mmCIF file of C-alpha atoms in Angstrom:
data_model
loop_
_atom_site.group_PDB
_atom_site.id
_atom_site.type_symbol
_atom_site.label_atom_id
_atom_site.label_comp_id
_atom_site.label_asym_id
_atom_site.label_seq_id
_atom_site.Cartn_x
_atom_site.Cartn_y
_atom_site.Cartn_z
ATOM 1 C CA UNK A 1477 -10.553 -108.900 -48.650
ATOM 2 C CA UNK A 1478 -13.519 -109.753 -46.427
ATOM 3 C CA UNK A 1479 -12.918 -106.720 -44.200
ATOM 4 C CA UNK A 1480 -12.676 -104.331 -47.149
ATOM 5 C CA UNK A 1481 -15.946 -105.657 -48.549
ATOM 6 C CA UNK A 1482 -17.714 -105.466 -45.203
ATOM 7 C CA UNK A 1483 -16.723 -101.819 -44.818
ATOM 8 C CA UNK A 1484 -17.841 -100.779 -48.276
ATOM 9 C CA UNK A 1485 -20.444 -98.561 -46.554
ATOM 10 C CA UNK A 1486 -20.346 -97.669 -42.855
ATOM 11 C CA UNK A 1487 -22.249 -95.280 -40.604
ATOM 12 C CA UNK A 1488 -20.035 -92.891 -38.642
ATOM 13 C CA UNK A 1489 -19.959 -92.922 -34.840
ATOM 14 C CA UNK A 1490 -21.898 -89.835 -33.690
ATOM 15 C CA UNK A 1491 -22.499 -88.687 -30.120
ATOM 16 C CA UNK A 1492 -26.211 -88.620 -29.213
ATOM 17 C CA UNK A 1493 -27.107 -90.229 -32.545
ATOM 18 C CA UNK A 1494 -25.625 -93.710 -32.983
ATOM 19 C CA UNK A 1495 -26.908 -95.134 -29.708
ATOM 20 C CA UNK A 1496 -28.588 -98.550 -29.616
ATOM 21 C CA UNK A 1497 -32.032 -97.367 -30.736
ATOM 22 C CA UNK A 1498 -30.625 -95.695 -33.839
ATOM 23 C CA UNK A 1499 -28.575 -98.759 -34.721
ATOM 24 C CA UNK A 1500 -31.554 -101.127 -34.400
ATOM 25 C CA UNK A 1501 -33.672 -98.762 -36.509
ATOM 26 C CA UNK A 1502 -30.932 -98.694 -39.131
ATOM 27 C CA UNK A 1503 -30.883 -102.470 -39.358
ATOM 28 C CA UNK A 1504 -34.473 -102.262 -40.601
ATOM 29 C CA UNK A 1505 -33.075 -100.287 -43.548
ATOM 30 C CA UNK A 1506 -29.892 -102.232 -44.306
ATOM 31 C CA UNK A 1507 -28.439 -105.489 -43.050
ATOM 32 C CA UNK A 1508 -24.954 -104.926 -44.499
ATOM 33 C CA UNK A 1509 -23.783 -101.375 -43.783
ATOM 34 C CA UNK A 1510 -21.353 -101.424 -40.848
ATOM 35 C CA UNK A 1511 -22.641 -99.654 -37.732
ATOM 36 C CA UNK A 1512 -20.621 -97.916 -35.010
ATOM 37 C CA UNK A 1513 -21.374 -97.086 -31.399
ATOM 38 C CA UNK A 1514 -20.973 -93.589 -30.075
ATOM 39 C CA UNK A 1515 -17.451 -93.004 -28.788
ATOM 40 C CA UNK A 1516 -17.083 -94.712 -25.406
ATOM 41 C CA UNK A 1517 -14.237 -93.687 -23.125
ATOM 42 C CA UNK A 1518 -12.021 -96.454 -21.771
ATOM 43 C CA UNK A 1519 -12.951 -95.519 -18.183
ATOM 44 C CA UNK A 1520 -16.694 -95.729 -18.880
ATOM 45 C CA UNK A 1521 -16.143 -99.424 -19.565
ATOM 46 C CA UNK A 1522 -13.368 -100.289 -17.129
ATOM 47 C CA UNK A 1523 -14.799 -98.440 -14.128
ATOM 48 C CA UNK A 1524 -18.463 -99.293 -14.685
ATOM 49 C CA UNK A 1525 -20.282 -100.574 -11.607
ATOM 50 C CA UNK A 1526 -23.310 -101.762 -13.577
ATOM 51 C CA UNK A 1527 -22.560 -105.170 -15.091
ATOM 52 C CA UNK A 1528 -25.393 -107.215 -16.671
ATOM 53 C CA UNK A 1529 -23.018 -109.028 -17.384
ATOM 54 C CA UNK A 1530 -21.315 -106.195 -19.289
ATOM 55 C CA UNK A 1531 -21.218 -102.425 -18.660
ATOM 56 C CA UNK A 1532 -24.463 -100.653 -19.581
ATOM 57 C CA UNK A 1533 -22.599 -98.444 -22.096
ATOM 58 C CA UNK A 1534 -21.959 -101.601 -24.153
ATOM 59 C CA UNK A 1535 -25.643 -102.483 -24.514
ATOM 60 C CA UNK A 1536 -26.501 -103.538 -28.043
ATOM 61 C CA UNK A 1537 -28.927 -105.879 -29.816
ATOM 62 C CA UNK A 1538 -27.920 -108.979 -31.748
ATOM 63 C CA UNK A 1539 -29.564 -107.636 -34.909
ATOM 64 C CA UNK A 1540 -26.922 -104.879 -35.080
ATOM 65 C CA UNK A 1541 -24.079 -107.023 -36.463
ATOM 66 C CA UNK A 1542 -21.745 -106.056 -37.994
ATOM 67 C CA UNK A 1543 -21.222 -103.425 -35.297
ATOM 68 C CA UNK A 1544 -18.013 -101.696 -34.192
ATOM 69 C CA UNK A 1545 -17.282 -100.389 -30.705
ATOM 70 C CA UNK A 1546 -15.474 -97.055 -30.910
ATOM 71 C CA UNK A 1547 -13.207 -96.314 -27.949
ATOM 72 C CA UNK A 1548 -11.739 -93.065 -26.706
ATOM 73 C CA UNK A 1549 -8.654 -92.817 -24.530
ATOM 74 C CA UNK A 1550 -4.866 -92.677 -24.575
ATOM 75 C CA UNK A 1551 -3.688 -95.342 -22.127
ATOM 76 C CA UNK A 1552 -2.584 -98.539 -23.931
ATOM 77 C CA UNK A 1553 -3.332 -100.888 -21.029
ATOM 78 C CA UNK A 1554 -6.711 -99.328 -20.204
ATOM 79 C CA UNK A 1555 -7.722 -99.361 -23.849
ATOM 80 C CA UNK A 1556 -6.675 -103.009 -24.120
ATOM 81 C CA UNK A 1557 -8.786 -103.906 -21.091
ATOM 82 C CA UNK A 1558 -11.790 -102.029 -22.505
ATOM 83 C CA UNK A 1559 -11.283 -103.729 -25.874
ATOM 84 C CA UNK A 1560 -11.262 -107.145 -24.203
ATOM 85 C CA UNK A 1561 -14.567 -106.401 -22.471
ATOM 86 C CA UNK A 1562 -16.098 -105.147 -25.729
ATOM 87 C CA UNK A 1563 -14.918 -108.299 -27.495
ATOM 88 C CA UNK A 1564 -16.465 -110.486 -24.798
ATOM 89 C CA UNK A 1565 -19.685 -108.489 -25.138
ATOM 90 C CA UNK A 1566 -19.779 -109.552 -28.787
ATOM 91 C CA UNK A 1567 -18.697 -106.539 -30.835
ATOM 92 C CA UNK A 1568 -17.208 -107.327 -34.236
ATOM 93 C CA UNK A 1569 -14.397 -104.773 -34.204
ATOM 94 C CA UNK A 1570 -12.733 -102.100 -32.101
ATOM 95 C CA UNK A 1571 -12.037 -98.597 -33.420
ATOM 96 C CA UNK A 1572 -9.895 -95.934 -31.739
ATOM 97 C CA UNK A 1573 -11.061 -92.322 -32.027
ATOM 98 C CA UNK A 1574 -8.138 -90.141 -33.135
ATOM 99 C CA UNK A 1575 -10.270 -87.441 -34.752
ATOM 100 C CA UNK A 1576 -12.708 -85.864 -32.307
ATOM 101 C CA UNK A 1577 -11.672 -82.260 -31.467
ATOM 102 C CA UNK A 1578 -14.195 -81.428 -28.711
ATOM 103 C CA UNK A 1579 -13.126 -79.694 -25.490
ATOM 104 C CA UNK A 1580 -13.904 -82.847 -23.526
ATOM 105 C CA UNK A 1581 -11.415 -84.936 -25.464
ATOM 106 C CA UNK A 1582 -8.834 -82.162 -25.320
ATOM 107 C CA UNK A 1583 -9.113 -82.071 -21.529
ATOM 108 C CA UNK A 1584 -8.446 -85.810 -21.528
ATOM 109 C CA UNK A 1585 -5.693 -85.585 -24.181
ATOM 110 C CA UNK A 1586 -7.285 -88.093 -26.534
ATOM 111 C CA UNK A 1587 -9.262 -87.889 -29.790
ATOM 112 C CA UNK A 1588 -7.696 -85.515 -32.332
ATOM 113 C CA UNK A 1589 -4.958 -84.604 -29.834
ATOM 114 C CA UNK A 1590 -3.454 -88.028 -30.487
ATOM 115 C CA UNK A 1591 -2.626 -87.141 -34.069
ATOM 116 C CA UNK A 1592 0.342 -85.280 -32.607
ATOM 117 C CA UNK A 1593 1.580 -88.518 -31.033
ATOM 118 C CA UNK A 1594 1.696 -91.267 -33.678
ATOM 119 C CA UNK A 1595 3.991 -93.481 -31.625
ATOM 120 C CA UNK A 1596 1.571 -93.400 -28.687
ATOM 121 C CA UNK A 1597 -1.296 -94.253 -31.053
ATOM 122 C CA UNK A 1598 0.799 -97.126 -32.426
ATOM 123 C CA UNK A 1599 1.457 -98.408 -28.906
ATOM 124 C CA UNK A 1600 -2.246 -98.180 -28.029
ATOM 125 C CA UNK A 1601 -3.176 -100.101 -31.162
ATOM 126 C CA UNK A 1602 -0.500 -102.764 -30.784
ATOM 127 C CA UNK A 1603 -1.486 -103.360 -27.158
ATOM 128 C CA UNK A 1604 -5.164 -103.668 -28.087
ATOM 129 C CA UNK A 1605 -4.443 -105.980 -31.013
ATOM 130 C CA UNK A 1606 -2.414 -108.252 -28.737
ATOM 131 C CA UNK A 1607 -5.290 -108.341 -26.239
ATOM 132 C CA UNK A 1608 -8.132 -109.253 -28.626
ATOM 133 C CA UNK A 1609 -8.758 -111.411 -31.681
ATOM 134 C CA UNK A 1610 -11.163 -109.056 -33.472
ATOM 135 C CA UNK A 1611 -9.893 -106.322 -35.852
ATOM 136 C CA UNK A 1612 -8.725 -102.996 -34.396
ATOM 137 C CA UNK A 1613 -8.852 -99.877 -36.556
ATOM 138 C CA UNK A 1614 -8.179 -96.131 -36.350
ATOM 139 C CA UNK A 1615 -10.443 -93.206 -37.259
ATOM 140 C CA UNK A 1616 -8.430 -90.011 -37.711
ATOM 141 C CA UNK A 1617 -8.166 -86.665 -39.514
ATOM 142 C CA UNK A 1618 -5.740 -85.409 -42.154
ATOM 143 C CA UNK A 1619 -3.995 -83.187 -39.627
ATOM 144 C CA UNK A 1620 -4.429 -81.041 -36.562
ATOM 145 C CA UNK A 1621 -3.872 -77.294 -36.091
ATOM 146 C CA UNK A 1622 -0.695 -76.281 -37.951
ATOM 147 C CA UNK A 1623 0.341 -79.902 -38.445
ATOM 148 C CA UNK A 1624 -1.555 -80.048 -41.699
ATOM 149 C CA UNK A 1625 0.754 -81.075 -44.523
ATOM 150 C CA UNK A 1626 0.379 -84.217 -46.598
ATOM 151 C CA UNK A 1627 3.783 -85.314 -45.319
ATOM 152 C CA UNK A 1628 2.468 -85.108 -41.741
ATOM 153 C CA UNK A 1629 -0.512 -87.396 -42.299
ATOM 154 C CA UNK A 1630 1.548 -89.715 -44.490
ATOM 155 C CA UNK A 1631 4.079 -90.080 -41.673
ATOM 156 C CA UNK A 1632 1.264 -90.699 -39.165
ATOM 157 C CA UNK A 1633 -0.201 -93.495 -41.313
ATOM 158 C CA UNK A 1634 3.204 -95.082 -41.901
ATOM 159 C CA UNK A 1635 4.107 -95.158 -38.199
ATOM 160 C CA UNK A 1636 0.738 -96.444 -36.974
ATOM 161 C CA UNK A 1637 0.653 -99.066 -39.716
ATOM 162 C CA UNK A 1638 4.163 -100.373 -39.092
ATOM 163 C CA UNK A 1639 4.468 -99.953 -35.321
ATOM 164 C CA UNK A 1640 0.800 -100.446 -34.431
ATOM 165 C CA UNK A 1641 0.005 -103.128 -37.038
ATOM 166 C CA UNK A 1642 -3.091 -101.195 -38.179
ATOM 167 C CA UNK A 1643 -4.365 -102.168 -41.620
ATOM 168 C CA UNK A 1644 -7.574 -100.120 -41.804
ATOM 169 C CA UNK A 1645 -7.812 -96.348 -41.387
ATOM 170 C CA UNK A 1646 -11.044 -94.368 -41.522
ATOM 171 C CA UNK A 1647 -9.995 -90.951 -42.780
ATOM 172 C CA UNK A 1648 -12.110 -87.896 -42.039
ATOM 173 C CA UNK A 1649 -10.855 -85.989 -45.063
ATOM 174 C CA UNK A 1650 -10.215 -82.642 -43.365
ATOM 175 C CA UNK A 1651 -7.970 -81.437 -40.571
ATOM 176 C CA UNK A 1652 -9.119 -80.534 -37.045
ATOM 177 C CA UNK A 1653 -8.686 -77.300 -35.123
ATOM 178 C CA UNK A 1654 -8.274 -77.854 -31.398
ATOM 179 C CA UNK A 1655 -8.920 -74.168 -30.693
ATOM 180 C CA UNK A 1656 -11.221 -71.649 -32.327
ATOM 181 C CA UNK A 1657 -13.831 -74.006 -33.786
ATOM 182 C CA UNK A 1658 -16.594 -75.968 -32.069
ATOM 183 C CA UNK A 1659 -17.280 -79.624 -33.055
ATOM 184 C CA UNK A 1660 -19.927 -78.631 -35.630
ATOM 185 C CA UNK A 1661 -17.583 -76.099 -37.245
ATOM 186 C CA UNK A 1662 -14.807 -78.709 -37.255
ATOM 187 C CA UNK A 1663 -17.095 -80.871 -39.415
ATOM 188 C CA UNK A 1664 -17.751 -78.097 -41.921
ATOM 189 C CA UNK A 1665 -15.168 -75.281 -41.922
ATOM 190 C CA UNK A 1666 -11.830 -77.029 -42.664
ATOM 191 C CA UNK A 1667 -11.815 -77.835 -46.387
ATOM 192 C CA UNK A 1668 -12.248 -81.417 -47.549
ATOM 193 C CA UNK A 1669 -9.212 -82.939 -49.255
ATOM 194 C CA UNK A 1670 -10.337 -86.184 -50.820
ATOM 195 C CA UNK A 1671 -7.285 -86.153 -53.069
ATOM 196 C CA UNK A 1672 -5.037 -86.644 -50.041
ATOM 197 C CA UNK A 1673 -6.936 -89.810 -49.074
ATOM 198 C CA UNK A 1674 -6.735 -91.044 -52.675
ATOM 199 C CA UNK A 1675 -2.985 -90.428 -52.637
ATOM 200 C CA UNK A 1676 -2.595 -92.315 -49.348
ATOM 201 C CA UNK A 1677 -4.336 -95.299 -50.923
ATOM 202 C CA UNK A 1678 -1.901 -95.168 -53.855
ATOM 203 C CA UNK A 1679 1.123 -94.955 -51.547
ATOM 204 C CA UNK A 1680 -0.112 -97.682 -49.191
ATOM 205 C CA UNK A 1681 -2.099 -100.088 -51.389
ATOM 206 C CA UNK A 1682 -1.840 -102.830 -48.762
ATOM 207 C CA UNK A 1683 -3.856 -100.712 -46.288
ATOM 208 C CA UNK A 1684 -7.654 -100.398 -46.359
ATOM 209 C CA UNK A 1685 -8.801 -96.772 -46.424
ATOM 210 C CA UNK A 1686 -12.362 -95.654 -45.714
ATOM 211 C CA UNK A 1687 -13.174 -92.054 -46.650
ATOM 212 C CA UNK A 1688 -15.405 -89.968 -44.361
ATOM 213 C CA UNK A 1689 -16.615 -86.381 -44.663
ATOM 214 C CA UNK A 1690 -19.182 -84.517 -46.738
ATOM 215 C CA UNK A 1691 -20.838 -87.559 -48.346
ATOM 216 C CA UNK A 1692 -24.535 -86.801 -48.855
ATOM 217 C CA UNK A 1693 -25.895 -88.865 -51.758
ATOM 218 C CA UNK A 1694 -25.375 -92.007 -53.819
ATOM 219 C CA UNK A 1695 -23.949 -90.017 -56.719
ATOM 220 C CA UNK A 1696 -21.233 -88.748 -54.390
ATOM 221 C CA UNK A 1697 -20.522 -92.249 -53.103
ATOM 222 C CA UNK A 1698 -20.212 -93.542 -56.653
ATOM 223 C CA UNK A 1699 -17.651 -90.843 -57.454
ATOM 224 C CA UNK A 1700 -15.508 -91.586 -54.405
ATOM 225 C CA UNK A 1701 -15.734 -95.386 -54.229
ATOM 226 C CA UNK A 1702 -13.313 -96.264 -57.069
ATOM 227 C CA UNK A 1703 -10.494 -94.462 -55.246
ATOM 228 C CA UNK A 1704 -10.815 -96.027 -51.783
ATOM 229 C CA UNK A 1705 -11.914 -99.261 -50.101
ATOM 230 C CA UNK A 1706 -14.991 -97.874 -48.394
ATOM 231 C CA UNK A 1707 -17.093 -94.830 -47.610
ATOM 232 C CA UNK A 1708 -18.284 -93.742 -44.158
ATOM 233 C CA UNK A 1709 -21.395 -91.561 -43.956
ATOM 234 C CA UNK A 1710 -22.273 -89.403 -40.969
ATOM 235 C CA UNK A 1711 -25.020 -86.800 -40.641
ATOM 236 C CA UNK A 1712 -26.808 -87.884 -43.813
ATOM 237 C CA UNK A 1713 -27.608 -91.201 -42.124
ATOM 238 C CA UNK A 1714 -29.640 -89.302 -39.533
ATOM 239 C CA UNK A 1715 -30.973 -86.585 -41.825
ATOM 240 C CA UNK A 1716 -32.075 -88.809 -44.735
ATOM 241 C CA UNK A 1717 -32.117 -92.458 -43.583
ATOM 242 C CA UNK A 1718 -34.544 -93.793 -46.210
ATOM 243 C CA UNK A 1719 -31.908 -93.701 -48.976
ATOM 244 C CA UNK A 1720 -30.025 -96.463 -47.143
ATOM 245 C CA UNK A 1721 -32.915 -98.882 -47.684
ATOM 246 C CA UNK A 1722 -31.551 -99.536 -51.204
ATOM 247 C CA UNK A 1723 -27.892 -99.926 -50.212
ATOM 248 C CA UNK A 1724 -27.883 -103.718 -49.762
ATOM 249 C CA UNK A 1725 -28.803 -104.063 -53.428
ATOM 250 C CA UNK A 1726 -26.847 -101.092 -54.739
ATOM 251 C CA UNK A 1727 -23.512 -101.612 -52.968
ATOM 252 C CA UNK A 1728 -23.501 -105.185 -51.679
ATOM 253 C CA UNK A 1729 -25.122 -106.975 -54.603
ATOM 254 C CA UNK A 1730 -27.690 -108.593 -52.319
ATOM 255 C CA UNK A 1731 -31.368 -108.233 -51.590
ATOM 256 C CA UNK A 1732 -32.751 -105.222 -49.755
ATOM 257 C CA UNK A 1733 -34.583 -105.614 -46.465
ATOM 258 C CA UNK A 1734 -37.403 -104.096 -48.520
ATOM 259 C CA UNK A 1735 -39.560 -103.014 -45.580
ATOM 260 C CA UNK A 1736 -41.879 -100.129 -46.333
ATOM 261 C CA UNK A 1737 -41.961 -97.235 -43.889
ATOM 262 C CA UNK A 1738 -45.133 -98.470 -42.195
ATOM 263 C CA UNK A 1739 -43.479 -101.809 -41.423
ATOM 264 C CA UNK A 1740 -40.322 -100.068 -40.227
ATOM 265 C CA UNK A 1741 -42.299 -97.939 -37.775
ATOM 266 C CA UNK A 1742 -44.211 -100.961 -36.448
ATOM 267 C CA UNK A 1743 -41.070 -103.080 -36.009
ATOM 268 C CA UNK A 1744 -39.179 -100.224 -34.391
ATOM 269 C CA UNK A 1745 -42.053 -99.601 -31.953
ATOM 270 C CA UNK A 1746 -41.947 -103.290 -30.995
ATOM 271 C CA UNK A 1747 -38.230 -102.962 -30.234
ATOM 272 C CA UNK A 1748 -38.799 -99.848 -28.079
ATOM 273 C CA UNK A 1749 -41.537 -101.591 -26.097
ATOM 274 C CA UNK A 1750 -39.381 -104.683 -25.606
ATOM 275 C CA UNK A 1751 -36.489 -102.544 -24.335
ATOM 276 C CA UNK A 1752 -38.768 -100.702 -21.942
ATOM 277 C CA UNK A 1753 -40.025 -104.019 -20.598
ATOM 278 C CA UNK A 1754 -36.440 -104.800 -19.558
ATOM 279 C CA UNK A 1755 -36.219 -101.546 -17.573
ATOM 280 C CA UNK A 1756 -34.631 -99.367 -20.256
ATOM 281 C CA UNK A 1757 -35.120 -95.719 -19.294
ATOM 282 C CA UNK A 1758 -34.354 -94.052 -22.650
ATOM 283 C CA UNK A 1759 -36.708 -91.092 -22.963
ATOM 284 C CA UNK A 1760 -39.480 -90.951 -25.560
ATOM 285 C CA UNK A 1761 -37.687 -88.012 -27.162
ATOM 286 C CA UNK A 1762 -34.549 -90.124 -27.652
ATOM 287 C CA UNK A 1763 -36.658 -93.026 -28.940
ATOM 288 C CA UNK A 1764 -38.252 -90.690 -31.507
ATOM 289 C CA UNK A 1765 -34.955 -89.173 -32.661
ATOM 290 C CA UNK A 1766 -33.827 -92.065 -34.931
ATOM 291 C CA UNK A 1767 -37.110 -92.065 -36.892
ATOM 292 C CA UNK A 1768 -37.789 -88.318 -36.993
ATOM 293 C CA UNK A 1769 -36.418 -87.949 -40.548
ATOM 294 C CA UNK A 1770 -37.827 -91.162 -42.028
ATOM 295 C CA UNK A 1771 -40.030 -89.175 -44.435
ATOM 296 C CA UNK A 1772 -37.422 -86.562 -45.309
ATOM 297 C CA UNK A 1773 -38.202 -84.969 -48.662
ATOM 298 C CA UNK A 1774 -41.716 -86.413 -48.822
ATOM 299 C CA UNK A 1775 -44.993 -84.489 -48.872
ATOM 300 C CA UNK A 1776 -46.262 -83.700 -45.345
ATOM 301 C CA UNK A 1777 -42.951 -84.652 -43.740
ATOM 302 C CA UNK A 1778 -43.379 -81.545 -41.575
ATOM 303 C CA UNK A 1779 -46.695 -82.829 -40.183
ATOM 304 C CA UNK A 1780 -45.087 -86.194 -39.409
ATOM 305 C CA UNK A 1781 -42.213 -84.537 -37.568
ATOM 306 C CA UNK A 1782 -44.511 -82.192 -35.652
ATOM 307 C CA UNK A 1783 -46.704 -85.071 -34.491
ATOM 308 C CA UNK A 1784 -43.744 -87.080 -33.167
ATOM 309 C CA UNK A 1785 -42.163 -83.995 -31.566
ATOM 310 C CA UNK A 1786 -45.353 -82.990 -29.710
ATOM 311 C CA UNK A 1787 -44.830 -84.067 -26.099
ATOM 312 C CA UNK A 1788 -48.612 -84.343 -25.614
ATOM 313 C CA UNK A 1789 -48.527 -87.244 -28.090
ATOM 314 C CA UNK A 1790 -45.789 -88.906 -26.032
ATOM 315 C CA UNK A 1791 -48.438 -89.537 -23.385
ATOM 316 C CA UNK A 1792 -50.073 -92.057 -25.733
ATOM 317 C CA UNK A 1793 -47.249 -94.499 -25.048
ATOM 318 C CA UNK A 1794 -44.699 -95.188 -27.748
ATOM 319 C CA UNK A 1795 -46.664 -97.870 -29.578
ATOM 320 C CA UNK A 1796 -49.859 -95.843 -29.342
ATOM 321 C CA UNK A 1797 -48.121 -92.772 -30.727
ATOM 322 C CA UNK A 1798 -46.653 -94.766 -33.627
ATOM 323 C CA UNK A 1799 -50.043 -96.318 -34.411
ATOM 324 C CA UNK A 1800 -51.586 -92.856 -34.568
ATOM 325 C CA UNK A 1801 -48.865 -91.341 -36.762
ATOM 326 C CA UNK A 1802 -49.270 -94.281 -39.145
ATOM 327 C CA UNK A 1803 -53.001 -93.548 -39.349
ATOM 328 C CA UNK A 1804 -52.234 -89.905 -40.075
ATOM 329 C CA UNK A 1805 -49.670 -90.798 -42.757
ATOM 330 C CA UNK A 1806 -52.290 -92.976 -44.437
ATOM 331 C CA UNK A 1807 -54.128 -89.694 -44.984
ATOM 332 C CA UNK A 1808 -51.154 -87.339 -45.393
ATOM 333 C CA UNK A 1809 -49.018 -89.431 -47.765
ATOM 334 C CA UNK A 1810 -50.070 -93.044 -48.171
ATOM 335 C CA UNK A 1811 -47.766 -93.604 -51.124
ATOM 336 C CA UNK A 1812 -44.633 -92.709 -49.150
ATOM 337 C CA UNK A 1813 -45.845 -94.805 -46.223
ATOM 338 C CA UNK A 1814 -46.374 -97.985 -48.226
ATOM 339 C CA UNK A 1815 -43.852 -97.892 -51.081
ATOM 340 C CA UNK A 1816 -41.060 -100.470 -50.813
ATOM 341 C CA UNK A 1817 -37.418 -99.690 -51.551
ATOM 342 C CA UNK A 1818 -37.423 -102.014 -54.570
ATOM 343 C CA UNK A 1819 -40.198 -99.906 -56.112
ATOM 344 C CA UNK A 1820 -38.983 -96.470 -55.012
ATOM 345 C CA UNK A 1821 -37.326 -94.040 -57.416
ATOM 346 C CA UNK A 1822 -34.212 -92.983 -55.482
#
């Protein structure tokens, strides 16, 4: 029951988006939505030579909890070892990627390729679950290539649940093409089939199902939520992050963080400066990326984005650049800068 509630809303793992800076920024918007790392390959953890005391790829901040470490790989023992290290590092859960269709994962025979091998996935999951005490979950598709019938995905869920002891599946509600489509097209071209996920929940009521794919607004979430245990949101979290500042109240029945956008920018700049003081070498461009859409849909959002994207302004230092953009927003759109989520008309 606790796990289902915790995963009511989660933010999808996304390469080059859900790195530590994004996750810390997101915690200024919501303290309850579950966050995920980018996919981390088993070897990136197990073979890391940089331990402080854990591999650099597992860097995270304490404010990020609840946060899930998503692993990629296909070797049960290596995945179990990586899961143990992630557990020791303090992550709340482990998730196995069985949905990514990129060429890189195909070359390594993991990600969406694993949908063709449910018994191997089950073995990977069982081995990880025996190695750690934290929950282990699977993120997968509805099918792959010509293996795209409801019976196929139903069989996959049944095997991984029974043999792998997996009780929570995050379902990207479309199939994957391993050939012919790039990763972006694989997120948009195959049709969404929410009804299949709803049917899986009816057939396996004892399993928690989180639905992922195509969710862009609260109205959409409200339509989907009665049929599943949780909703996972991907690109919208990067493209329109401000809407999440009301999610603690709207979906968790608690109080919002209720920071206005000026406070968010100041607090985020403090985090960036603190990280840099420890030797963090994340570029200014990557530090800007999480906040670039903070004023999406607001008047003079374009000016805000242009200022932060101008590399000449990066020379001001991150805090200096943020202080200046705040001054500009006081002139460009003071209302959007200072309004709090509790007073905003979403």
